[in-house]
Short mmCIF file of C-alpha atoms in Angstrom, two decimals:
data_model
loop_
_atom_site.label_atom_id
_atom_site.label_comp_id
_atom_site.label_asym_id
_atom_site.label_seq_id
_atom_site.Cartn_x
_atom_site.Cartn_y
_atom_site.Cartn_z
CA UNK A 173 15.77 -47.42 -55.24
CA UNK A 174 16.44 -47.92 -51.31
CA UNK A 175 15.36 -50.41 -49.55
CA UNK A 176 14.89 -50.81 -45.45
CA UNK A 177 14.40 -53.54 -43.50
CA UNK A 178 12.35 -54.10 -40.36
CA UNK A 179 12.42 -56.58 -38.22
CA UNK A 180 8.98 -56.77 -36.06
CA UNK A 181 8.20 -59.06 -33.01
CA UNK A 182 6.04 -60.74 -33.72
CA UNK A 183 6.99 -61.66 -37.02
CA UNK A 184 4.04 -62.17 -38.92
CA UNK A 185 3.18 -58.06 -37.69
CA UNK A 186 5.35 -57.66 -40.85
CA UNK A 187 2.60 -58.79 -43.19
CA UNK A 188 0.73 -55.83 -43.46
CA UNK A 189 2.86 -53.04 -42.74
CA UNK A 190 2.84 -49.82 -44.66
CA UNK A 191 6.07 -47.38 -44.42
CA UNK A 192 4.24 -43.71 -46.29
CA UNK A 193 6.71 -40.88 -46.62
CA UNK A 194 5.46 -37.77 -45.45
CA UNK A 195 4.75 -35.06 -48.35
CA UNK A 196 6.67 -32.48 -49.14
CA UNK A 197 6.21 -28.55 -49.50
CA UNK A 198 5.89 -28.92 -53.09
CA UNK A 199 2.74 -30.99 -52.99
CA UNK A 200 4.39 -34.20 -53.92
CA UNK A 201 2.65 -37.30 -52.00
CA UNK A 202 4.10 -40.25 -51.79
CA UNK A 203 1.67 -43.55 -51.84
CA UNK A 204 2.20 -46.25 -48.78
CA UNK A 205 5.03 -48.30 -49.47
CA UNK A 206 3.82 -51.96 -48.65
CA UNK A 207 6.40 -54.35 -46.76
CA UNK A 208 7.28 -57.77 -48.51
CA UNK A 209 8.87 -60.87 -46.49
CA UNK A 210 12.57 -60.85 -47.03
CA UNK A 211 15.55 -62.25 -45.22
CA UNK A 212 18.72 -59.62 -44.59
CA UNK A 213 22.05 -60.07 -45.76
CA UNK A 214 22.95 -61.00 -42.16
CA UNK A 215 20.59 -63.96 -42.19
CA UNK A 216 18.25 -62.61 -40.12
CA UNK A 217 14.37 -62.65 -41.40
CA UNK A 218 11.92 -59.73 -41.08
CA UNK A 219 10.28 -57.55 -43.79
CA UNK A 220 11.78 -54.94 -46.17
CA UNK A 221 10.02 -51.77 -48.12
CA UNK A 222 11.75 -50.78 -51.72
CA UNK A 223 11.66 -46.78 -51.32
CA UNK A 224 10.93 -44.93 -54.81
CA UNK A 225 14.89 -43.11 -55.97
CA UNK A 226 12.14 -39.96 -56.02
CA UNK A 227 11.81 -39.92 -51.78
CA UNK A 228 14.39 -37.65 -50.11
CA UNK A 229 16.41 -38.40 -47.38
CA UNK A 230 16.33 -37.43 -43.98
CA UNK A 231 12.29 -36.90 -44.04
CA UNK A 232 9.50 -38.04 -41.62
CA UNK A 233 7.89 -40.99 -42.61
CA UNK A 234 4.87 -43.28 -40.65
CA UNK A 235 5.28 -46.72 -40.37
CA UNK A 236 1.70 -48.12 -40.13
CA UNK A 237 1.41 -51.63 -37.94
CA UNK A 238 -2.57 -52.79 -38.41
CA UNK A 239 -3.99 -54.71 -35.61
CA UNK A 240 -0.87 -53.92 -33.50
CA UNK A 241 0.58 -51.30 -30.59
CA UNK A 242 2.05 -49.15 -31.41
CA UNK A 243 -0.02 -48.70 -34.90
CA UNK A 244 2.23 -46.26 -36.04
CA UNK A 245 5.39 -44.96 -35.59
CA UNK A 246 6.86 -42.02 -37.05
CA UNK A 247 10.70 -41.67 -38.09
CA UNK A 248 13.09 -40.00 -39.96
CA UNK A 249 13.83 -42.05 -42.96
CA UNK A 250 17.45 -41.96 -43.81
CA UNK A 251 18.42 -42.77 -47.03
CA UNK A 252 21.89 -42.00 -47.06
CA UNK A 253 24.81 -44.63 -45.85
CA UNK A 254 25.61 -47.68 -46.14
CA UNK A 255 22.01 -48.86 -45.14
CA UNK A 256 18.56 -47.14 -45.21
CA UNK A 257 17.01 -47.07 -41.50
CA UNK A 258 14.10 -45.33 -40.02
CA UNK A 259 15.27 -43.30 -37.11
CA UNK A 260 12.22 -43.14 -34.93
CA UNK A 261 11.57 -41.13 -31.75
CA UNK A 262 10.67 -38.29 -34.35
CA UNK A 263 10.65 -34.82 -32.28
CA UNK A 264 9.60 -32.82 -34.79
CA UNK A 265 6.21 -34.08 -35.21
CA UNK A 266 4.21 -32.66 -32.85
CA UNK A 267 -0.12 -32.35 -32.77
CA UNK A 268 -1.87 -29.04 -32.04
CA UNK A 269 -3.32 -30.07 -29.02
CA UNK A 270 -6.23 -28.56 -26.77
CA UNK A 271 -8.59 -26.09 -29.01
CA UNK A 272 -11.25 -27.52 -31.10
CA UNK A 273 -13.71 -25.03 -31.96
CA UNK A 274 -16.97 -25.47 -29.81
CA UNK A 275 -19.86 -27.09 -31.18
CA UNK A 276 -22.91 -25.58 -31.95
CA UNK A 277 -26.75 -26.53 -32.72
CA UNK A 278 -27.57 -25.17 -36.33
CA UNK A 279 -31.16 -26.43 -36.71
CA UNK A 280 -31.68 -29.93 -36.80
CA UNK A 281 -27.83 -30.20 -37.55
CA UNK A 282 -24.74 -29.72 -36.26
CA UNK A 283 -21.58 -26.98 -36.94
CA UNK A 284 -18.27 -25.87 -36.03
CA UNK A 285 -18.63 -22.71 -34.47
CA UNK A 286 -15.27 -21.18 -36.64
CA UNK A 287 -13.48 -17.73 -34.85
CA UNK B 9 -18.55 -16.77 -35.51
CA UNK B 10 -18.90 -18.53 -38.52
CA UNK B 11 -20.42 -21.87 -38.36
CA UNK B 12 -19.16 -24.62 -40.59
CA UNK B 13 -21.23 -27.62 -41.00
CA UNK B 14 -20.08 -30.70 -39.05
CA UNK B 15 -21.45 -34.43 -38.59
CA UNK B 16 -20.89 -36.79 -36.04
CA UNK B 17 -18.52 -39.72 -36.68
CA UNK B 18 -18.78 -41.38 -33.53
CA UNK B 19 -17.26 -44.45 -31.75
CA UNK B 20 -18.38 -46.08 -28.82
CA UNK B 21 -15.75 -45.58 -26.10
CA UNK B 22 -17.15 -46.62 -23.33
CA UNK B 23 -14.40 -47.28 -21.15
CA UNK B 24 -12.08 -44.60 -22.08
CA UNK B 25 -11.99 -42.71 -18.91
CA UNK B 26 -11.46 -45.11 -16.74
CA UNK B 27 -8.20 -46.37 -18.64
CA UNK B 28 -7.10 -43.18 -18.39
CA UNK B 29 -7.86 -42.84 -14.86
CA UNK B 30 -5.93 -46.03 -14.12
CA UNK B 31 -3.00 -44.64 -16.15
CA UNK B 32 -2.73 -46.69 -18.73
CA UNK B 33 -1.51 -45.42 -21.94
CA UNK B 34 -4.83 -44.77 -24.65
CA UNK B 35 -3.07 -43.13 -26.94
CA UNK B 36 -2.74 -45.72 -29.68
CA UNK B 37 -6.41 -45.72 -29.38
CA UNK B 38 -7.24 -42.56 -29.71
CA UNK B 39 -4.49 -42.44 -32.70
CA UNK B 40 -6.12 -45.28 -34.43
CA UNK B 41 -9.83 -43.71 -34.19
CA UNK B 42 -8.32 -40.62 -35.52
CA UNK B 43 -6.45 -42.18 -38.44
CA UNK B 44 -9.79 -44.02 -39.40
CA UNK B 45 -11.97 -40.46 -39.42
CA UNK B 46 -13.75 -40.59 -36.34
CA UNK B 47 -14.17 -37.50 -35.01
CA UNK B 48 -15.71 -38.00 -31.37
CA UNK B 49 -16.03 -40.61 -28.77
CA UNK B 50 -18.74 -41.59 -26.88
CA UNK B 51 -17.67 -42.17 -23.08
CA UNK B 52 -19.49 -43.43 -20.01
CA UNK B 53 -18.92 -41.68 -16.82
CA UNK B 54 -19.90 -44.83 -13.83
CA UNK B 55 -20.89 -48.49 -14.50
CA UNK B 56 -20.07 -51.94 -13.28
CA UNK B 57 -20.98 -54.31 -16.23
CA UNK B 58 -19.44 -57.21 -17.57
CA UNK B 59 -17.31 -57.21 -20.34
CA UNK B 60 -16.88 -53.11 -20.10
CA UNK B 61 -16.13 -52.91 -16.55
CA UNK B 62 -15.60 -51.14 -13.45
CA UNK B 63 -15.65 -47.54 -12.75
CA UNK B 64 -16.69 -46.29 -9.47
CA UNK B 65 -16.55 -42.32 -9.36
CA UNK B 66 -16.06 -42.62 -5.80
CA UNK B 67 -12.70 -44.79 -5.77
CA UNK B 68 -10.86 -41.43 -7.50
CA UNK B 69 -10.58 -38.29 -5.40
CA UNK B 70 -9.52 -36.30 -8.53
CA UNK B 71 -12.37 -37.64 -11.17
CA UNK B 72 -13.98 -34.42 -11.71
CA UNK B 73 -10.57 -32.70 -12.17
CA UNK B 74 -9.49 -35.38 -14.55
CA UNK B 75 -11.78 -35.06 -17.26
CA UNK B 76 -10.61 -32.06 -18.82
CA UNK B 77 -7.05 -33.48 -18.76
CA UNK B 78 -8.78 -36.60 -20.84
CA UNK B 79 -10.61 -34.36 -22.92
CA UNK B 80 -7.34 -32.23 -23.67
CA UNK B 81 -5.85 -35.18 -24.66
CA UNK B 82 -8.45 -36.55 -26.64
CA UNK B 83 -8.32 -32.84 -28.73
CA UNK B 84 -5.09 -33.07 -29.90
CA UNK B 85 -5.85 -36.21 -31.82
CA UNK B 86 -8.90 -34.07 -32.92
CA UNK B 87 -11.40 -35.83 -31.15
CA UNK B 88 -14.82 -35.06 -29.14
CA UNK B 89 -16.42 -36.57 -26.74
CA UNK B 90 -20.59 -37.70 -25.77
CA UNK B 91 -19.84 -37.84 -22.26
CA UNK B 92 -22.91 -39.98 -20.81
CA UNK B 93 -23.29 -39.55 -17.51
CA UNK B 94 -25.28 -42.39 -16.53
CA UNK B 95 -25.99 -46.34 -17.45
CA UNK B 96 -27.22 -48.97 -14.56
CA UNK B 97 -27.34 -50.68 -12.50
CA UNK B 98 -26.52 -47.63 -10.05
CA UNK B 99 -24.29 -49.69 -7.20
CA UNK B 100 -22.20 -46.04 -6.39
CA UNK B 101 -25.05 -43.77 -6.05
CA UNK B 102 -26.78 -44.61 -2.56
CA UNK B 103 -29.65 -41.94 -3.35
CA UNK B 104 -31.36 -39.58 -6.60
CA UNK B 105 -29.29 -36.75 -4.44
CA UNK B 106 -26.24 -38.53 -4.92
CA UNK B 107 -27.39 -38.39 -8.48
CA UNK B 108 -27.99 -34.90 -8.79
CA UNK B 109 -24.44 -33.72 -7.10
CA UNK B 110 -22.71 -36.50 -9.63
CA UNK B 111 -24.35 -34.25 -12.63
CA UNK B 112 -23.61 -30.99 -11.01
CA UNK B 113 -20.06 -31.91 -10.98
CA UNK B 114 -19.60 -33.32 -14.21
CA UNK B 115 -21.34 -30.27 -15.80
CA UNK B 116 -18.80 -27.71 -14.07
CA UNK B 117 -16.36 -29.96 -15.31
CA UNK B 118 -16.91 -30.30 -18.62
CA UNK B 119 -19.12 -27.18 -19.64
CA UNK B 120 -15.83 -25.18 -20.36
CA UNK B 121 -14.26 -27.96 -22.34
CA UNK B 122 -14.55 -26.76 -26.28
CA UNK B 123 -14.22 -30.17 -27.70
CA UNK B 124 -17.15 -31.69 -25.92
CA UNK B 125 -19.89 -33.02 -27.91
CA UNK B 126 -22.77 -32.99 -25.54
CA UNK B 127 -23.06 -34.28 -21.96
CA UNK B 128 -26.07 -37.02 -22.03
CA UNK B 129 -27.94 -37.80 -18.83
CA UNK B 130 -28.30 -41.66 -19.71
CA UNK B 131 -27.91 -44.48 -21.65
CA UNK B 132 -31.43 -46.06 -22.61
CA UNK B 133 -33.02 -44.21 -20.00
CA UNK B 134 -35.90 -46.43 -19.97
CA UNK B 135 -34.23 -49.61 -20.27
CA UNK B 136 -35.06 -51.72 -16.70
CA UNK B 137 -31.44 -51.70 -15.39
CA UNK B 138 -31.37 -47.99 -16.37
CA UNK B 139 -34.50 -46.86 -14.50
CA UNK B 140 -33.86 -44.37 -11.57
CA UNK B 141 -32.56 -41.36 -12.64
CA UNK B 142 -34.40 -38.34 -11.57
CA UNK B 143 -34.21 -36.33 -14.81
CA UNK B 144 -36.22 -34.09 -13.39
CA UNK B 145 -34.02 -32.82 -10.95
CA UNK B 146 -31.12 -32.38 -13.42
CA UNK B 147 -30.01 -29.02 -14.25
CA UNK B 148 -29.62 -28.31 -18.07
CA UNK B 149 -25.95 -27.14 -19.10
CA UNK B 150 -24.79 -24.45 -21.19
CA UNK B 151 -23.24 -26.97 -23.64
CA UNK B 152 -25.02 -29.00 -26.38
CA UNK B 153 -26.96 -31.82 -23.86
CA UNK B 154 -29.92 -34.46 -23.75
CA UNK B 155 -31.98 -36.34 -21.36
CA UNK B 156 -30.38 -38.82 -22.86
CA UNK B 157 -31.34 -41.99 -25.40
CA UNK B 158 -34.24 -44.66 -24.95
CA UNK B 159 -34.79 -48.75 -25.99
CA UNK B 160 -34.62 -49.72 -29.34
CA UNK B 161 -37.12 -46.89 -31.58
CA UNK B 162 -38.69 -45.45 -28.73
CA UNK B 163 -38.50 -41.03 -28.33
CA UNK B 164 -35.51 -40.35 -26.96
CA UNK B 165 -35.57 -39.64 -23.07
CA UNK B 166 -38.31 -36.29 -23.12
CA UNK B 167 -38.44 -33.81 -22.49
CA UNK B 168 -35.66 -32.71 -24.88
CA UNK B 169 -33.03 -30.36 -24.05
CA UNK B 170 -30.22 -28.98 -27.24
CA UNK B 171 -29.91 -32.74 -29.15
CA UNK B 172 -31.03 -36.00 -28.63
CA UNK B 173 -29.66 -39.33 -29.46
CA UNK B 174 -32.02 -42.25 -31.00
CA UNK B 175 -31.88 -45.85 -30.90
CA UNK B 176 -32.69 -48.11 -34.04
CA UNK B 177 -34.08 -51.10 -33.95
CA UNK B 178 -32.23 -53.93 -35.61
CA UNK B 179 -34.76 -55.11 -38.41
CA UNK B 180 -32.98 -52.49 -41.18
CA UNK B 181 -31.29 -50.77 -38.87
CA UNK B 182 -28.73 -49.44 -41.71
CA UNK B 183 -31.87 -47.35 -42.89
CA UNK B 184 -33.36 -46.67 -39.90
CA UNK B 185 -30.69 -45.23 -37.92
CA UNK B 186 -30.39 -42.16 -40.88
CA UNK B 187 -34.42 -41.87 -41.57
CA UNK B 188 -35.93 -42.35 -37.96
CA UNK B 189 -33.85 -40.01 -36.40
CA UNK B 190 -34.35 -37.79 -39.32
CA UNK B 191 -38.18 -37.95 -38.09
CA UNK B 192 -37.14 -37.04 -34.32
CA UNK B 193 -35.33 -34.07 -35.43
CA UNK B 194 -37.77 -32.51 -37.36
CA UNK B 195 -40.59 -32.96 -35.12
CA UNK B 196 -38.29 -31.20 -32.50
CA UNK B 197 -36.23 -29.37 -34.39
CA UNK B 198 -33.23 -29.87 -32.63
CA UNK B 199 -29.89 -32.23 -33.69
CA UNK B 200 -30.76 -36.44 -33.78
CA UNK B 201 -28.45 -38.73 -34.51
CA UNK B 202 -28.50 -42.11 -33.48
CA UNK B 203 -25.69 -42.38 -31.09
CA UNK B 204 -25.29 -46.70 -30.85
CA UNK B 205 -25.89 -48.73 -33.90
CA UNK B 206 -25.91 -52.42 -33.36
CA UNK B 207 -22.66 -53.66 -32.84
CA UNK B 208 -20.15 -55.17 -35.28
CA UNK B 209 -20.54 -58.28 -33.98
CA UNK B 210 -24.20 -58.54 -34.55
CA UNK B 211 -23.86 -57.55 -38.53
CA UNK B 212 -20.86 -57.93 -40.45
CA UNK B 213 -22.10 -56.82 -43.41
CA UNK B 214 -19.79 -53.68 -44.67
CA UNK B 215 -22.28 -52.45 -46.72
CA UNK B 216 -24.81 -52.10 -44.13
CA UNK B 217 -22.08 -50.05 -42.61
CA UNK B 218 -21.43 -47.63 -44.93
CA UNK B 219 -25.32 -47.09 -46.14
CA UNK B 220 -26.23 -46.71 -42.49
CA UNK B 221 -23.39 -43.88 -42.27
CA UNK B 222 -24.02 -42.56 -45.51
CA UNK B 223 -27.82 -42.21 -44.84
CA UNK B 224 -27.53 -40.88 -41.71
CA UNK B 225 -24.68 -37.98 -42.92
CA UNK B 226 -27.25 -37.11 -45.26
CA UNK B 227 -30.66 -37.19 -43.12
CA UNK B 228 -29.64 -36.24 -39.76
CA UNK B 229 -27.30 -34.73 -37.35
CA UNK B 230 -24.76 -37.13 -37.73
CA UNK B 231 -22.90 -40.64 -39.48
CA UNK B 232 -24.14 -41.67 -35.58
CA UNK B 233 -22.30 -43.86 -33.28
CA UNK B 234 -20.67 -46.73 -34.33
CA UNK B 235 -20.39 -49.75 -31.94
CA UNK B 236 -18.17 -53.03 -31.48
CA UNK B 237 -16.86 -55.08 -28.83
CA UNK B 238 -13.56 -53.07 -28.60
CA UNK B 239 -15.60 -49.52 -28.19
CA UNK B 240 -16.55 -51.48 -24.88
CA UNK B 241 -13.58 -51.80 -23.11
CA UNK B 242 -11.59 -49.21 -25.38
CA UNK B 243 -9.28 -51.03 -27.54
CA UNK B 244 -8.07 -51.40 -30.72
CA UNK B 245 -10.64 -52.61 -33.75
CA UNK B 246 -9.29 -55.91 -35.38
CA UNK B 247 -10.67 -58.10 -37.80
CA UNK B 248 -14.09 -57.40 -39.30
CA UNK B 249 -14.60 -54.79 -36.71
CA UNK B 250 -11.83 -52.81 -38.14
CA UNK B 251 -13.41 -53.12 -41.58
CA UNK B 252 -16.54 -52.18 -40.56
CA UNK B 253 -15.15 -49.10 -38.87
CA UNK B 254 -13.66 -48.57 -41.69
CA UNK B 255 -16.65 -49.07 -44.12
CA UNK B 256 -18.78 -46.47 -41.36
CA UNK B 257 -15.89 -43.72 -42.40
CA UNK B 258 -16.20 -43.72 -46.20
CA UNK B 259 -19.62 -43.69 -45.82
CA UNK B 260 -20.28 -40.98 -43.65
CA UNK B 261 -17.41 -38.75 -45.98
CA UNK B 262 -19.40 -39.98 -49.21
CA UNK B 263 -21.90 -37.16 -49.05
CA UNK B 264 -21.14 -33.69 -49.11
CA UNK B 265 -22.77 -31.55 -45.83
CA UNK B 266 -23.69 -29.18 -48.22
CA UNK B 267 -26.81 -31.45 -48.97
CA UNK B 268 -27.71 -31.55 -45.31
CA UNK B 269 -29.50 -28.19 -46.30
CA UNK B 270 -32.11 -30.08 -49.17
CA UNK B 271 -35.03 -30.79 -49.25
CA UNK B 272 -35.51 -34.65 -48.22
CA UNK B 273 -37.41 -36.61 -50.67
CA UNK B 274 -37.85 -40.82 -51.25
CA UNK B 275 -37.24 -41.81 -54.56
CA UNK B 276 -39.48 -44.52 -55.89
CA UNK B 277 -39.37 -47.50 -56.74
CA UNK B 278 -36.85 -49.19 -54.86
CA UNK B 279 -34.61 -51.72 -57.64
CA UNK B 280 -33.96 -55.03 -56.86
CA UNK B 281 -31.55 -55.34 -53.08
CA UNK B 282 -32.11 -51.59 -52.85
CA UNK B 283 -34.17 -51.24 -49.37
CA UNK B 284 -34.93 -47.27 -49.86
CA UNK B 285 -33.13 -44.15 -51.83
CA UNK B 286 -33.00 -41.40 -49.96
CA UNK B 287 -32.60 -38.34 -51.36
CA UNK B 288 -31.68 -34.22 -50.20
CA UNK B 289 -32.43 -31.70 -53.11
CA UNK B 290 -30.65 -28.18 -53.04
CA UNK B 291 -32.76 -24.96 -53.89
CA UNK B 292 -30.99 -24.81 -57.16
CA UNK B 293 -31.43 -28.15 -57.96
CA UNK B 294 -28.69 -30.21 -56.94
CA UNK B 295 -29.34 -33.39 -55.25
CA UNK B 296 -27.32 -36.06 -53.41
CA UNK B 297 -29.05 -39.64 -52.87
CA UNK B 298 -27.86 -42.41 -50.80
CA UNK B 299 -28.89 -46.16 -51.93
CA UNK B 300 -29.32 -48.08 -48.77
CA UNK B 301 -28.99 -51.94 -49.69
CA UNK B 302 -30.90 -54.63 -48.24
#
């Protein structure tokens, strides 16, 4: 087990935070990790997610914020170390942007119009 | 070409474009609509109304050039868009022929754009502040487009172009807004969907929210449009608009499109809190039926 802390302002934008790893090539998917209130060994308060011993290091994860900007953030989960962290500013993750296939009529519904 | 079936799982997004034309940054909008399922916006083009706001095509030399640079953005979170063209009261547009060159441009700006829904003339067309829009005089684009929608179960705007969007009244609208359009479509036989429930703020109820999704998915063209206070001004559902969003998702992905194809059928009698079950049979005899609650 690893566990990180976060420390979100404001506070209480701890309460329902997620952290979900991202999956790996072998199929495995790994369930949202839901944050608990906890105070770090430095005294400082914020919120803390116990990471499964089964999640690898040095993957992307999403950390999910409900009801707040940014809603997520992606990271790279480190594991290793003295202390877990989440390195965000993740520039591997990128969208396909641009191309959606065109939509067509198909009768009284509506399709993809797939190359 | 090989079409794949596909229903609409709208938001309102009114004021999408003109955040985007003041620069601010809509991206964790767009991300949360994408991470709850929608998969298109609906997006007004000019209006000055309270509590959406201001956007005066006029004040922006490059509007026409900037909506395939929204619309490019709004892809890569998978995303399309009902652009609507117009919604009153008309304070920019000193003439119908200021109209007509508004639609002109907006249809040689979006027609190329592969992730556009369809471009809609009007909001409630013949809703008083909407009145004055010479349909007539419009030209009909390439791309999927309507006349636009009407008051509260009234024909959509006529005469119909490639869809049309319907409006449901509120007395049980979370049946309505599947079945009537259902009726629109087949009389025309062209893609309905009603595209603006009531708003969140109106009916709470979740489960009207997912039976009016899943009824729709099943009868007609599309889940529809959902609508809430932040689909006005384009910002992020909290609260019991961010359940009901999310309640209008896993209804609309209950049923399988492969029952879009049945045979539509009402299944009789109706058990106790159960306003209608609607059902689509398959020619081999599968079925899928939605229970919409009262």
């Amino acid at each position: 087990m690893n566990k990180l802390f976060w420390f979100p302002t404001p506070i209480e934008a701890g309460a329902d935070m997620t952290l979900t790893p991202d999956p790996l090539e072998n199929g495995t998917v790994f369930p949202p990790i839901p944050s608990q209130p906890d105070v770090h060994s430095t005294g400082r308060v914020g919120v803390s997610f116990t990471i499964p011993a089964n999640v690898p290091t040095s993957r992307g994860a999403a950390l999910l914020t409900p009801g707040y900007v940014p809603e997520t953030m992606r990271g790279i989960l480190i594991l290793s170390g003295v202390e877990s962290y989440l390195l965000v500013d993740d520039v591997h993750y990128v969208k396909k942007g641009g191309n959606l296939p065109r939509l067509v009529a198909n009768g009284r519904f509506i399709a993809q119009d797939i190359p | 070409m090989s079409p794949q079936r596909w229903t609409v799982k709208c938001t309102s997004e009114f004021a999408l474009f003109e955040r985007f034309l003041r620069g601010e940054d809509i991206r964790p909008v767009l991300e949360q609509r994408a991470t709850l399922g929608f998969n298109s916006q609906r997006i007004w083009c000019a209006y000055s109304i309270p509590l959406i706001g201001v956007l005066n095509p006029f004040d922006h030399p490059d509007y026409f050039d900037k909506w395939p640079d929204l619309l490019a953005l709004t892809a890569s979170y998978g995303l399309y868009a009902e652009v609507t063209a117009f919604t009153g009261p008309y304070p920019f547009f000193p003439s119908q022929a200021s109209m007509v060159a508004f639609w002109d441009g907006l249809v040689t700006a979006l027609e190329p754009v592969s992730n556009l829904l369809d471009l809609e003339a009007v909001n409630e067309g013949d809703n008083g502040p909407n009145l004055g829009v010479p349909l007539n005089l419009l030209r009909q684009p390439a791309c999927l487009s309507s006349h636009g929608s009407a008051v509260q179960d009234a024909p959509p705007m006529e005469p119909h172009w490639t869809v049309a969007g319907y409006r449901s009244p509120f007395s049980e609208w979370q049946r309505k807004v599947g079945h009537n359009a259902m009726e629109w479509a087949d009389k025309w036989n062209i893609p309905v969907w009603t595209n603006e429930y009531p708003r969140t703020d109106n009916d709470p109820n979740l489960d009207h929210w997912y039976d009016g999704a899943a009824s729709s998915a099943l009868l007609c063209a599309g889940a529809g449009c959902f609508h809430s206070p932040h689909g006005k001004d384009s910002t992020l559902f909290t609260g019991n608009e961010l359940d009901c969003a999310k309640a209008f998702i896993a209804g609309a992905d209950s049923v399988p499109l492969e029952f879009q194809a049945g045979a539509y059928s009402r299944v009789e009698p109706n058990p106790p809190g159960i306003l209608r079950i609607y059902r689509r049979t398959l020619s081999d005899g599968r079925f899928h039926e939605v229970r919409v609650r009262e």
